[in-house]
Coordinates of C-alpha atoms in Angstrom, one line a residue:
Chain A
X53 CA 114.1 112.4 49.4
X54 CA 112.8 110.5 52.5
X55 CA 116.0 110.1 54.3
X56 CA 115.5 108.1 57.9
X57 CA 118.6 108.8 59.9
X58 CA 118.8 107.4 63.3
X59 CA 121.7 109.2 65.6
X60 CA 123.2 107.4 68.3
X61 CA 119.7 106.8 70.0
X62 CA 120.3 105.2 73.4
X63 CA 116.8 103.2 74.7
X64 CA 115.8 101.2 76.8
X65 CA 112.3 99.7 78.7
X66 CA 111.2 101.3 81.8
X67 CA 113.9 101.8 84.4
X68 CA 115.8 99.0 82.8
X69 CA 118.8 99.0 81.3
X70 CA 119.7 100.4 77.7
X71 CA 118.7 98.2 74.7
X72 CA 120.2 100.6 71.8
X73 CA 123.5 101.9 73.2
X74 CA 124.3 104.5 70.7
X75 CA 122.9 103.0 67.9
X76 CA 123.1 105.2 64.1
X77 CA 121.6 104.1 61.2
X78 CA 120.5 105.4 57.5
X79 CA 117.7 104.3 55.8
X80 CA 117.5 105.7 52.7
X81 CA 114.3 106.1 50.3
X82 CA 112.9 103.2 48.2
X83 CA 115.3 100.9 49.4
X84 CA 114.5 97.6 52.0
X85 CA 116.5 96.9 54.4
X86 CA 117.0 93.9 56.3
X87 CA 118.1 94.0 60.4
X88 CA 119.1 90.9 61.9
X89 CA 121.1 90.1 64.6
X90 CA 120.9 87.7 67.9
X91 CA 118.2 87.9 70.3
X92 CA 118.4 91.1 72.4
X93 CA 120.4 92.8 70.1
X94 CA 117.6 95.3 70.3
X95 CA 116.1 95.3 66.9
X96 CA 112.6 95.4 67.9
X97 CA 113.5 98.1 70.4
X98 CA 114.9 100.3 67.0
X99 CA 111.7 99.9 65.3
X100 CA 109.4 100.4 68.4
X101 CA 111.7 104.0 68.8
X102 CA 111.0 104.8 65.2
X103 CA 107.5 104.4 65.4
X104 CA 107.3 106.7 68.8
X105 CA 106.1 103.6 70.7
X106 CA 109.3 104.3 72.6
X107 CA 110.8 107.3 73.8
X108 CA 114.7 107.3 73.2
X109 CA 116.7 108.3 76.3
X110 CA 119.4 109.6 73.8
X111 CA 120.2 110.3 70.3
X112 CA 117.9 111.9 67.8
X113 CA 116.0 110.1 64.6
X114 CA 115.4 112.5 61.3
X115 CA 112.8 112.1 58.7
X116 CA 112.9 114.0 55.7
X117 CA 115.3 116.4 57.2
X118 CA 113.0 117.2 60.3
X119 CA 113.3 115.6 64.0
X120 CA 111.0 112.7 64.6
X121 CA 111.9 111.9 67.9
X122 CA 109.8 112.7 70.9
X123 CA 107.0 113.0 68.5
X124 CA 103.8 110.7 69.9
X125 CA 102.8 107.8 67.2
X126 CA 100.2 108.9 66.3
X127 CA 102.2 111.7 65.1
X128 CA 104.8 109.6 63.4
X129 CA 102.0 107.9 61.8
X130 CA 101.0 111.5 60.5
X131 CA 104.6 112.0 58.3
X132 CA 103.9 108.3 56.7
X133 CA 105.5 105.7 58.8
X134 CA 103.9 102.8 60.0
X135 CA 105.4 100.1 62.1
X136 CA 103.7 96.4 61.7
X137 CA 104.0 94.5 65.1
X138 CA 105.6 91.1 65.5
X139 CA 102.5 90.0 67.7
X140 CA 100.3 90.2 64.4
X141 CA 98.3 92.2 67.0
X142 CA 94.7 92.7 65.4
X143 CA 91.6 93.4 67.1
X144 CA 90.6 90.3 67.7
X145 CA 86.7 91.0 68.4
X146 CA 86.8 93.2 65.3
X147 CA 85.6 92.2 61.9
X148 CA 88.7 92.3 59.1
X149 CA 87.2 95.4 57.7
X150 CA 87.0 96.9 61.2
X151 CA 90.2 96.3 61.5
X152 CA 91.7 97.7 58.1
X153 CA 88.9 101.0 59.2
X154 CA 91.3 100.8 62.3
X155 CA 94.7 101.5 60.1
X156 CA 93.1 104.8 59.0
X157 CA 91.7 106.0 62.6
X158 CA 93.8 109.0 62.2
X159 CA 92.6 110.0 58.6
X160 CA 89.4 111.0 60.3
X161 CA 88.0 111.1 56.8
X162 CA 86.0 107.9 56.6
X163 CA 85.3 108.1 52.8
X164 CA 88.8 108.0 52.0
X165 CA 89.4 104.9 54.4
X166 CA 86.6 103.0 52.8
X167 CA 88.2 104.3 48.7
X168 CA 91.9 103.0 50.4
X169 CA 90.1 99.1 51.7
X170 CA 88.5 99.3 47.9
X171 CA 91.8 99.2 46.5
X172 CA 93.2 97.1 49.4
X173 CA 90.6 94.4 48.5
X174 CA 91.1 94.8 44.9
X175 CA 94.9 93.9 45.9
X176 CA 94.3 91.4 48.1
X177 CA 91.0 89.2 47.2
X178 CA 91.4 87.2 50.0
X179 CA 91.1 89.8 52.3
X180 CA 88.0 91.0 51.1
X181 CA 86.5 87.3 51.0
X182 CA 87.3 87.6 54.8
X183 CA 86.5 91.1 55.5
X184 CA 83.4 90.3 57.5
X185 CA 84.8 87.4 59.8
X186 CA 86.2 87.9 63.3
X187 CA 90.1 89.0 63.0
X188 CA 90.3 86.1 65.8
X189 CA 89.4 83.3 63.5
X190 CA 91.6 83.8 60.7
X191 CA 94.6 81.8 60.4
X192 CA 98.3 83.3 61.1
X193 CA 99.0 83.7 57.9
X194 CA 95.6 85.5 57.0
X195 CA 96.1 87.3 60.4
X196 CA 99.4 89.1 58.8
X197 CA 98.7 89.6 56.0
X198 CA 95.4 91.9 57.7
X199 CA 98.3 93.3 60.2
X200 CA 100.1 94.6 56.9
X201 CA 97.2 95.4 54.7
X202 CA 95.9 97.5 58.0
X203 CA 99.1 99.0 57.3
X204 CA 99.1 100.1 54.0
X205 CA 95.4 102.0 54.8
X206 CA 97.6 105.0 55.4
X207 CA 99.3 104.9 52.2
X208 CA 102.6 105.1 54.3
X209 CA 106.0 106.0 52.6
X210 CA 108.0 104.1 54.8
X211 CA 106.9 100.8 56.7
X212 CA 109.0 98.8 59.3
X213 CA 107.9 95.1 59.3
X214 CA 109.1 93.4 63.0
X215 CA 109.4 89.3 62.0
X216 CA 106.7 89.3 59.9
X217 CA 107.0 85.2 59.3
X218 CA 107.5 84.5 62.8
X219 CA 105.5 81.4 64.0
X220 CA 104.1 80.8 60.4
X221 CA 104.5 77.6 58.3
X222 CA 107.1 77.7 55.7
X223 CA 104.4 77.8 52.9
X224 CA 103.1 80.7 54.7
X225 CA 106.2 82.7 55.1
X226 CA 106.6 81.9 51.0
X227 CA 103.1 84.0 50.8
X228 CA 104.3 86.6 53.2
X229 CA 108.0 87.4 51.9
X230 CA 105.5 87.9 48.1
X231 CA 103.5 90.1 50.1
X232 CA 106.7 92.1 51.1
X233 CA 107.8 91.8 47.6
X234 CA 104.6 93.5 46.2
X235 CA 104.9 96.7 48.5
X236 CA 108.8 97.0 47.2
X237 CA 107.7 97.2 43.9
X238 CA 105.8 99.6 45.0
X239 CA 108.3 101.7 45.5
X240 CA 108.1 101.6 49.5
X241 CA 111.3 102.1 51.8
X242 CA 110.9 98.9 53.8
X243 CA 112.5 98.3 57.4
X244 CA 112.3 94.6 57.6
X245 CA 113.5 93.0 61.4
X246 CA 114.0 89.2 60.4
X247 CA 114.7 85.8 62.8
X248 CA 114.9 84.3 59.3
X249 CA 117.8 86.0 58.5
X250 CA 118.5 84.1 54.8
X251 CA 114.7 84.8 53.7
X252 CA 114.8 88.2 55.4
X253 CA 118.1 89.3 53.4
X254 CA 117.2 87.6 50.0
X255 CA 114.4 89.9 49.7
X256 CA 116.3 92.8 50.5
X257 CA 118.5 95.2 49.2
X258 CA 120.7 96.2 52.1
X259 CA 121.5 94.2 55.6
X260 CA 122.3 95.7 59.0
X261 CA 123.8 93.6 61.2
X262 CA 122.9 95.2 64.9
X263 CA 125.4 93.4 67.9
X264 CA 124.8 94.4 71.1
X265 CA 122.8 97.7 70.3
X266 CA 125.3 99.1 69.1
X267 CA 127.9 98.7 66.1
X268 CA 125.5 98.3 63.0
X269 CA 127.6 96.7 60.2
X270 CA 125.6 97.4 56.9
X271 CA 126.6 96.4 53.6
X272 CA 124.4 95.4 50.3
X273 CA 122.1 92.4 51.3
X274 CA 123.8 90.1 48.9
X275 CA 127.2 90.5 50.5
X276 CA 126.0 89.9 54.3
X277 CA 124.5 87.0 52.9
X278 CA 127.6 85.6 51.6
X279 CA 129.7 86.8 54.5
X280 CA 131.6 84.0 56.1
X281 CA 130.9 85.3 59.7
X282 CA 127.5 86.1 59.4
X283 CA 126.7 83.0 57.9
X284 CA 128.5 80.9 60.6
X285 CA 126.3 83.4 63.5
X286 CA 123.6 83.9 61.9
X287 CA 122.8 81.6 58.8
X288 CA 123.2 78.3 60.5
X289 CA 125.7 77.2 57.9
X290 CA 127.6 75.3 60.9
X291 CA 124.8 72.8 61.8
X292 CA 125.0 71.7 57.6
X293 CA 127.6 69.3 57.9
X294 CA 125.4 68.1 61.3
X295 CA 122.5 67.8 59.2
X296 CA 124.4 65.9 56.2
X297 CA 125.4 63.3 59.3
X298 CA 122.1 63.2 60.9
X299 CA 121.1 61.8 57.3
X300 CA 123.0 59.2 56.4
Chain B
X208 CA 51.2 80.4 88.4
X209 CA 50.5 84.0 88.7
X210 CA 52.4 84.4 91.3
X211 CA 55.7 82.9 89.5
X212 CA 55.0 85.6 86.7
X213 CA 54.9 88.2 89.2
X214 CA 58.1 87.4 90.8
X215 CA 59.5 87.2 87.3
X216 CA 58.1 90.8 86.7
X217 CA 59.2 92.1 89.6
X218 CA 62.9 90.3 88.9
X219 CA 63.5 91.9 85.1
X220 CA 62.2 95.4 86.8
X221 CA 65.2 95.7 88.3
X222 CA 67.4 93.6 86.3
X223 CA 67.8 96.7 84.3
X224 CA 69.4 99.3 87.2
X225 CA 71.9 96.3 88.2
X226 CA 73.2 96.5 84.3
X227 CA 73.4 99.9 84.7
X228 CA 75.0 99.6 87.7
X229 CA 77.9 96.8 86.2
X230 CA 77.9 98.5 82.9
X231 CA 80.6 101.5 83.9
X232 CA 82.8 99.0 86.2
X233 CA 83.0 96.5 83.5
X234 CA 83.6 99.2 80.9
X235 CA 86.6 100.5 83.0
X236 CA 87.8 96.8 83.3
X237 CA 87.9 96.4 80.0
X238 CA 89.7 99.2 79.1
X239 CA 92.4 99.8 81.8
X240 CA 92.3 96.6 83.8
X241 CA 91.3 99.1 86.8
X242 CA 89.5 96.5 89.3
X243 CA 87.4 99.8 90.3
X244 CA 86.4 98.8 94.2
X245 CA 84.7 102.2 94.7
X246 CA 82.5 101.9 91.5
X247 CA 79.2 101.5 94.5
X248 CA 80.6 104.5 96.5
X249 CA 80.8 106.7 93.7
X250 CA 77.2 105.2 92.3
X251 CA 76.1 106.2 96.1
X252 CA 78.0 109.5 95.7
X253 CA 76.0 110.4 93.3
X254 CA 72.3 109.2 94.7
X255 CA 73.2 111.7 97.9
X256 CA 73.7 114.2 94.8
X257 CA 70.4 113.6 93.3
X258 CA 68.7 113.5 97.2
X259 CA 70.5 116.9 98.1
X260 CA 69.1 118.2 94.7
X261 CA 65.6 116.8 95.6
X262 CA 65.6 118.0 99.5
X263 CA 66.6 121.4 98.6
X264 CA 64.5 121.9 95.3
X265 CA 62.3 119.5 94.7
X266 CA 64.3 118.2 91.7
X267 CA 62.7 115.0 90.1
X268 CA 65.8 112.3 91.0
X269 CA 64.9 111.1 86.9
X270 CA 65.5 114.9 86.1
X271 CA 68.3 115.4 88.4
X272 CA 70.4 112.7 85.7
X273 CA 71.0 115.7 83.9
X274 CA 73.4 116.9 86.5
X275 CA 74.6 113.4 88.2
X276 CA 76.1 112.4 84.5
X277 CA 78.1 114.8 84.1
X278 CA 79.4 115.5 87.0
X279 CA 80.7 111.9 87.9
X280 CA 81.8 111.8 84.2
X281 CA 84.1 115.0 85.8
X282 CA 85.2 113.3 88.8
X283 CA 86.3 110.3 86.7
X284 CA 88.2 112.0 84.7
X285 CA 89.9 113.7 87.5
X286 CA 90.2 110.6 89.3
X287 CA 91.7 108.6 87.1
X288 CA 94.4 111.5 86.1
X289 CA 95.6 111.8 89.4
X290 CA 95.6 108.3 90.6
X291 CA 96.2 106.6 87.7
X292 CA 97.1 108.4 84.6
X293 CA 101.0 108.2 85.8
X294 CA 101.0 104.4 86.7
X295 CA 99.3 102.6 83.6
X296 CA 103.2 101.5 82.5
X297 CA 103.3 99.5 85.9
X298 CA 103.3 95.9 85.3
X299 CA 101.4 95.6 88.4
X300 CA 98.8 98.2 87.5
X301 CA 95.6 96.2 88.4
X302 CA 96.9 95.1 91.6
X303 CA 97.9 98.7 92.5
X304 CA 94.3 99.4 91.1
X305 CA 92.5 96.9 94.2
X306 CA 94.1 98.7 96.5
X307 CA 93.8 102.4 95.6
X308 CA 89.9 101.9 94.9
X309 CA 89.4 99.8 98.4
X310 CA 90.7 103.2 99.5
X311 CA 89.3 105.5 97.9
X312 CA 85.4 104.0 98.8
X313 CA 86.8 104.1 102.1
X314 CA 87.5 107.7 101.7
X315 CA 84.3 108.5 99.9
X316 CA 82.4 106.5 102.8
X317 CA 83.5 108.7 105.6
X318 CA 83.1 112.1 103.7
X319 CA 79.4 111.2 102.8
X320 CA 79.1 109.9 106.6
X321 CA 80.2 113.2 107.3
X322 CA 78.1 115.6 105.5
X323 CA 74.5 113.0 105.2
X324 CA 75.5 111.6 108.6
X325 CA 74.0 107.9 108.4
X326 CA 70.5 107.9 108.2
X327 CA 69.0 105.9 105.2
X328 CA 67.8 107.6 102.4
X329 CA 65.8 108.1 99.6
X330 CA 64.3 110.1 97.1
X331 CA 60.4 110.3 97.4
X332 CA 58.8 111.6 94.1
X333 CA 55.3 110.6 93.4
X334 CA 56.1 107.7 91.5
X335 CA 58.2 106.1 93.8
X336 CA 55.1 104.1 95.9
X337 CA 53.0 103.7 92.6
X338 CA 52.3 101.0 90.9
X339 CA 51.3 100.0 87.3
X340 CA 48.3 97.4 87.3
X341 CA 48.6 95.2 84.3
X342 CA 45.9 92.7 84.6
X343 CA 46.5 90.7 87.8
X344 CA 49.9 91.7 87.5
X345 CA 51.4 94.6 89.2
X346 CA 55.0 96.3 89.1
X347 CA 56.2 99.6 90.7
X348 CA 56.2 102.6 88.2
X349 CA 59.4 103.0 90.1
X350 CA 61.1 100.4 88.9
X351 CA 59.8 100.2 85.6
X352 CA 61.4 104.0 84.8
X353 CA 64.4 103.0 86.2
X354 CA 65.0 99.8 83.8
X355 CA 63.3 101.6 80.5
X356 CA 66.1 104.4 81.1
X357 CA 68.8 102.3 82.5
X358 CA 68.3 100.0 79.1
X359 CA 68.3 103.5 77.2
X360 CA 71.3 104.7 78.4
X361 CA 73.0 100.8 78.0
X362 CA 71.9 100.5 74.7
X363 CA 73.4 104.2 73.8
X364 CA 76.6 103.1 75.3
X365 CA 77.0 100.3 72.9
X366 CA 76.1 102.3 69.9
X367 CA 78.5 104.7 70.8
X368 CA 80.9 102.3 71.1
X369 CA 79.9 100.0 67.8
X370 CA 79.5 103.5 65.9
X371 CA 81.4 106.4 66.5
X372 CA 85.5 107.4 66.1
X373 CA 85.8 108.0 69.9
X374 CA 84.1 104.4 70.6
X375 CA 85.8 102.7 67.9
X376 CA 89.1 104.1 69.6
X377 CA 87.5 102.9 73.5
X378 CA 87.3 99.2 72.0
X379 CA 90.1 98.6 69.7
X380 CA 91.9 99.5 73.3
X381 CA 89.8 97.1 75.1
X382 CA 90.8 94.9 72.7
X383 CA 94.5 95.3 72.0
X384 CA 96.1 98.0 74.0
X385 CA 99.6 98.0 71.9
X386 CA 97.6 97.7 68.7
X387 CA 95.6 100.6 69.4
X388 CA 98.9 102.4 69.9
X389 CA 100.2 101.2 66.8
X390 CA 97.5 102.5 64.8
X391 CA 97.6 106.0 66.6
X392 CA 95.1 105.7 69.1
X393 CA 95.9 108.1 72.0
X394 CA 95.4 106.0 74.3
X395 CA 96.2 107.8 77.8
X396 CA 93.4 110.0 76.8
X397 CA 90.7 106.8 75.7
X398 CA 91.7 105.7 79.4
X399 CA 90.7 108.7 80.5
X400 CA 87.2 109.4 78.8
X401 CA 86.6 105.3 79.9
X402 CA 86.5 106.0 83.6
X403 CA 84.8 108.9 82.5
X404 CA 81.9 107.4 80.7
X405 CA 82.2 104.5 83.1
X406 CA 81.9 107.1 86.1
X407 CA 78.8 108.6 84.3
X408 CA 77.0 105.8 84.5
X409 CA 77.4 104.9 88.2
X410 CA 76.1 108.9 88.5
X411 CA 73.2 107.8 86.3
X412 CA 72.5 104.6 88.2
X413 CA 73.0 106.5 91.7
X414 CA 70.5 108.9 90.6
X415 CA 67.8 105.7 89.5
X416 CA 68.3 104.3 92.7
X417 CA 67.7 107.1 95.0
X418 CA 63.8 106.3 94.1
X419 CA 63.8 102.8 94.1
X420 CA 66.2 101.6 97.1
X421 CA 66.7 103.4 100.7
X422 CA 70.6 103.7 100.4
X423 CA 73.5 105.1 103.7
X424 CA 76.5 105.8 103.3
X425 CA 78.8 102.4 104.1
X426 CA 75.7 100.7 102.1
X427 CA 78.7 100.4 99.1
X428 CA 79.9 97.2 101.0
X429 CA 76.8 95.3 100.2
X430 CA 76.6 96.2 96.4
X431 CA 80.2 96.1 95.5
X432 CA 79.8 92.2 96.5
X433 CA 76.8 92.0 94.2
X434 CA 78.4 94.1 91.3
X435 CA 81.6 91.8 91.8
X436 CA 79.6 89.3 91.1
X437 CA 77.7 90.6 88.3
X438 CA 80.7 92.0 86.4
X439 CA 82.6 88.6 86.5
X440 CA 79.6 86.5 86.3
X441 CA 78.9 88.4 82.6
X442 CA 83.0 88.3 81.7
X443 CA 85.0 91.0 83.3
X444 CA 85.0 94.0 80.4
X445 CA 82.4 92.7 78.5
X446 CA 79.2 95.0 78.4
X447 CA 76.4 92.2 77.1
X448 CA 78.1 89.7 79.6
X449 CA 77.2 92.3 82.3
X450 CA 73.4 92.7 80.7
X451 CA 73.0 89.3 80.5
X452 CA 74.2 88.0 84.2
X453 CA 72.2 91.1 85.9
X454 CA 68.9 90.2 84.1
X455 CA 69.5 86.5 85.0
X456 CA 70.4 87.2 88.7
X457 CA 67.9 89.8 89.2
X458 CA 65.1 87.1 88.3
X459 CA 66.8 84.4 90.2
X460 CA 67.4 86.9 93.5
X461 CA 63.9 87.7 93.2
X462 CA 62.6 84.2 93.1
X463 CA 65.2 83.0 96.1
X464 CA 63.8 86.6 97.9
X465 CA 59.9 85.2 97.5
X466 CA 60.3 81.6 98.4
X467 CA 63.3 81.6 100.8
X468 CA 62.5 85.1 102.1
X469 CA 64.8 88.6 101.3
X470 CA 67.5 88.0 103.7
X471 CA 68.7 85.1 101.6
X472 CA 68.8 86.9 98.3
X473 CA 72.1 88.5 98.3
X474 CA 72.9 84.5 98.5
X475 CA 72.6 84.8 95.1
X476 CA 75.4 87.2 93.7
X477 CA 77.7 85.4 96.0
X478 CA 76.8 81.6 95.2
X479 CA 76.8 82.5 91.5
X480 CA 80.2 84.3 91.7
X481 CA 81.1 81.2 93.5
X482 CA 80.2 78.8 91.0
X483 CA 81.4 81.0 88.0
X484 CA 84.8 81.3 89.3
X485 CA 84.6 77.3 89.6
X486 CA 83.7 76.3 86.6
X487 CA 84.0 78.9 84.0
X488 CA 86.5 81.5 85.7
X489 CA 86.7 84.0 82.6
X490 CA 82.5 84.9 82.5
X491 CA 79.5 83.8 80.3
X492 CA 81.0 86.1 77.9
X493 CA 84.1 87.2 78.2
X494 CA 87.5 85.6 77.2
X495 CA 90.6 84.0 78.7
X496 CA 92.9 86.3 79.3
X497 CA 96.5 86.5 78.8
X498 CA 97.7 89.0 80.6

């Protein structure tokens, strides 16, 4: 199956320091994963090395048996994994079906593109309602869910999400997290990087916990969420009883 | 009344070359954030090209396009490889940018200095002193090629870009360089073909204006002031921005050069680049940028 397997991949930006420090990780097929962890931990860095954005200093990453590493994005694109930005970075003179046409720039085959943003619109009506505004006037919400579904135009088996609800009104995030849920039961491996840790790991099956870029602690998603420590780092269940005051 | 017609004639008659002239530095702009300072050298570089071709053989300057293009489409791809191919990472790309195009139409000047020496120039083929009568109206022939084919060549650029993979590619990166990446867009080598194209179209323009203007070799000063102008005038990267301001400061040059006299034309670029930058800093049509 499509095994990812990260091996103690050492990154960083530039000349700057390292950002993953040895960092190995499994992703196995079908499954979604949730990564949290405190700012700079370097989980966007992990996902930006997946997707080739970022050449690793160290370490090797293995899809399906073969190394993946070193390999240009375009490339990593090629073997079916595609990486959704946290900027919800579309084109923003670009028309929404400009856009999705973007997703499958490396298909080449243009009738195929326009049969995959058929099926896309048929998925997501709202997207096709849209598909000839400006990607600039859409709302955040709409403006990720085009990041996604631009996504998807590749048909990829494995997508890594980098805080998809980030900046969007709760409501919004509600739409999102059922987006995320739809390409699950789709039977996608999904690599989900989440500020909202509770949301990110109730919709998951497995939690990492990345520290430092380094020790990943990974357990079922349902157990990190119940974990004492991780709730009291990352859950906010400290600032409850703060709250309870604050309201009486 | 006939008069103010005239000198509106006259204006849009060359309205057309400037476009042509902005089109390739706004185009590299907009993809690579490359202020290109030498963009009137190299649109000079290739006029001498098209007068050595027309001294030694008698090569129409229109004809001599044919070689011009490509060859400054050449030397902009091999520019941009070994100046700039291994810096775009640098987060202070565009400011290296200033500086190694300041120096490089330095460079340029005193190698065409060296082989044209500086006499002015120009290209002499028969229809560069004729001129079409159109009722009590007349404009150059001269002119009236160079804008027809200048808006040719504009308008193929921006069905290039609105139509095919390659200039779907060019714009999503003008756009959004990190998307572009995302969604596999290679786009070391889209930065490359840019300045090519962008290159091309100075060698087109230089080949236009070796007809119409008497050009030397340090004459790059005075035009990278008025492209300046033009290209952030119209929104820097944005190829209808650049249209629009050259038509609108072509006519209003050409009206300032017939009541105020031609010495006070150039006025123009520099009080509208002075005003634009005052009240409406990022163009007629381009955006704010953020970074």
């Amino acid at each position: 199956m499509g095994t990812l397997v990260v091996e103690n991949i050492v990154a960083g930006y530039g000349s700057g320091p390292n950002i993953l420090r040895g960092l190995s990780l499994t992703i196995e097929a079908g499954k979604t994963y949730c990564i949290i962890g405190p700012n700079g931990a370097g989980k966007s860095t992990l996902v930006k090395v997946i997707a080739g954005l970022l050449k690793p200093r160290e370490g090797r990453i293995m899809y399906k048996g073969e190394p993946i590493n070193g390999l240009r994005a375009d490339q990593v694109l090629q073997r079916g994994i595609c990486y959704v930005p946290s900027d919800r970075s579309l084109f923003p003179d670009m028309t929404v079906k400009e856009n999705l046409r973007m997703g499958g720039y490396i298909l080449r085959n243009s009738s195929l593109v326009e049969k995959r943003i058929e099926q896309i619109f048929i998925q997501f009506p709202i997207l096709k309602e849209k598909r000839s505004q400006m990607a600039k006037t859409l709302s955040g919400g709409q403006q990720q869910l085009t990041s996604i579904a631009r996504a998807m135009v590749l048909k990829p088996e494995l997508i890594m999400l980098d805080e998809p609800s980030l900046g969007l009104a709760p409501k919004v995030v509600q739409q999102i997290f059922g987006t995320i849920a739809i390409l699950r039961d789709q039977g996608l491996t999904i690599l989900l990087v989440e500020q909202n840790a509770r949301k990110g790991l109730e919709n998951a099956d497995q939690g990492v916990v990345l520290d430092l870029g380094m020790n990943s602690f990974e357990r079922p998603a349902v157990e990190v969420l119940h974990d004492p420590r991780i709730q009291e780092l990352y859950l906010g269940k400290r600032s409850r009883p703060l709250q309870a005051e604050a309201a009486q | 009344m006939i008069q103010i017609i005239q000198v509106l004639i006259l204006g849009l008659a060359l309205g057309g070359v400037y476009a042509l002239m902005s089109s390739g530095m706004t185009l590299i702009f907009g993809v690579m954030r490359i202020v290109n300072l030498a963009h009137a050298a190299f649109i000079i570089m290739a006029a001498y090209i098209s007068f050595w071709l027309f001294k030694v053989w008698r090569v129409d300057p229109i004809v001599s396009m044919a070689v011009t293009m490509p060859v400054m489409f050449l030397v902009g791809v091999l520019y941009y490889r070994v100046l700039f191919a291994s810096r775009a990472d640098n987060p202070r790309f565009t400011d290296i940018t200033v500086l190694v195009t300041f120096a490089s139409a330095l460079v340029i000047e005193g190698v065409l200095s060296y082989l044209f020496t500086g006499i002015y120039r120009s290209t002499s083929p028969v229809y560069a002193t004729r001129p079409f009568l159109i009722g009590p109206f007349f404009v150059p022939q001269s002119q009236v090629y160079a804008t027809l084919i200048s808006i040719a060549l504009i308008v193929s650029l921006w069905l290039f870009l609105q139509y095919t993979r390659v200039g779907n590619a060019i714009r999503a990166t003008m756009q959004n360089r990190n998307s572009a990446q995302v969604v596999g867009v290679n786009v070391a080598l889209v930065s490359m073909l840019s300045f090519g194209i962008g290159l091309a179209m100075a060698g087109a323009a230089g080949s236009l204006l070796s007809f119409i203007f008497t050009f030397f070799p340090s004459k790059h000063v005075a035009w990278i002031g008025m492209l300046m102008s033009l290209v952030v005038l119209g929104g820097m990267g944005s190829l209808m921005g650049a249209m629009l301001s050259s038509f609108l400061l072509a006519v209003i040059a050409s009206y300032v050069s017939f009541y105020w006299g031609p010495t006070w034309a150039p006025i123009t670029f520099y009080l509208a680049l002075f005003l634009i930058l005052l009240f409406r800093p990022q163009g007629l049509l381009g955006k704010k940028m953020d970074g």
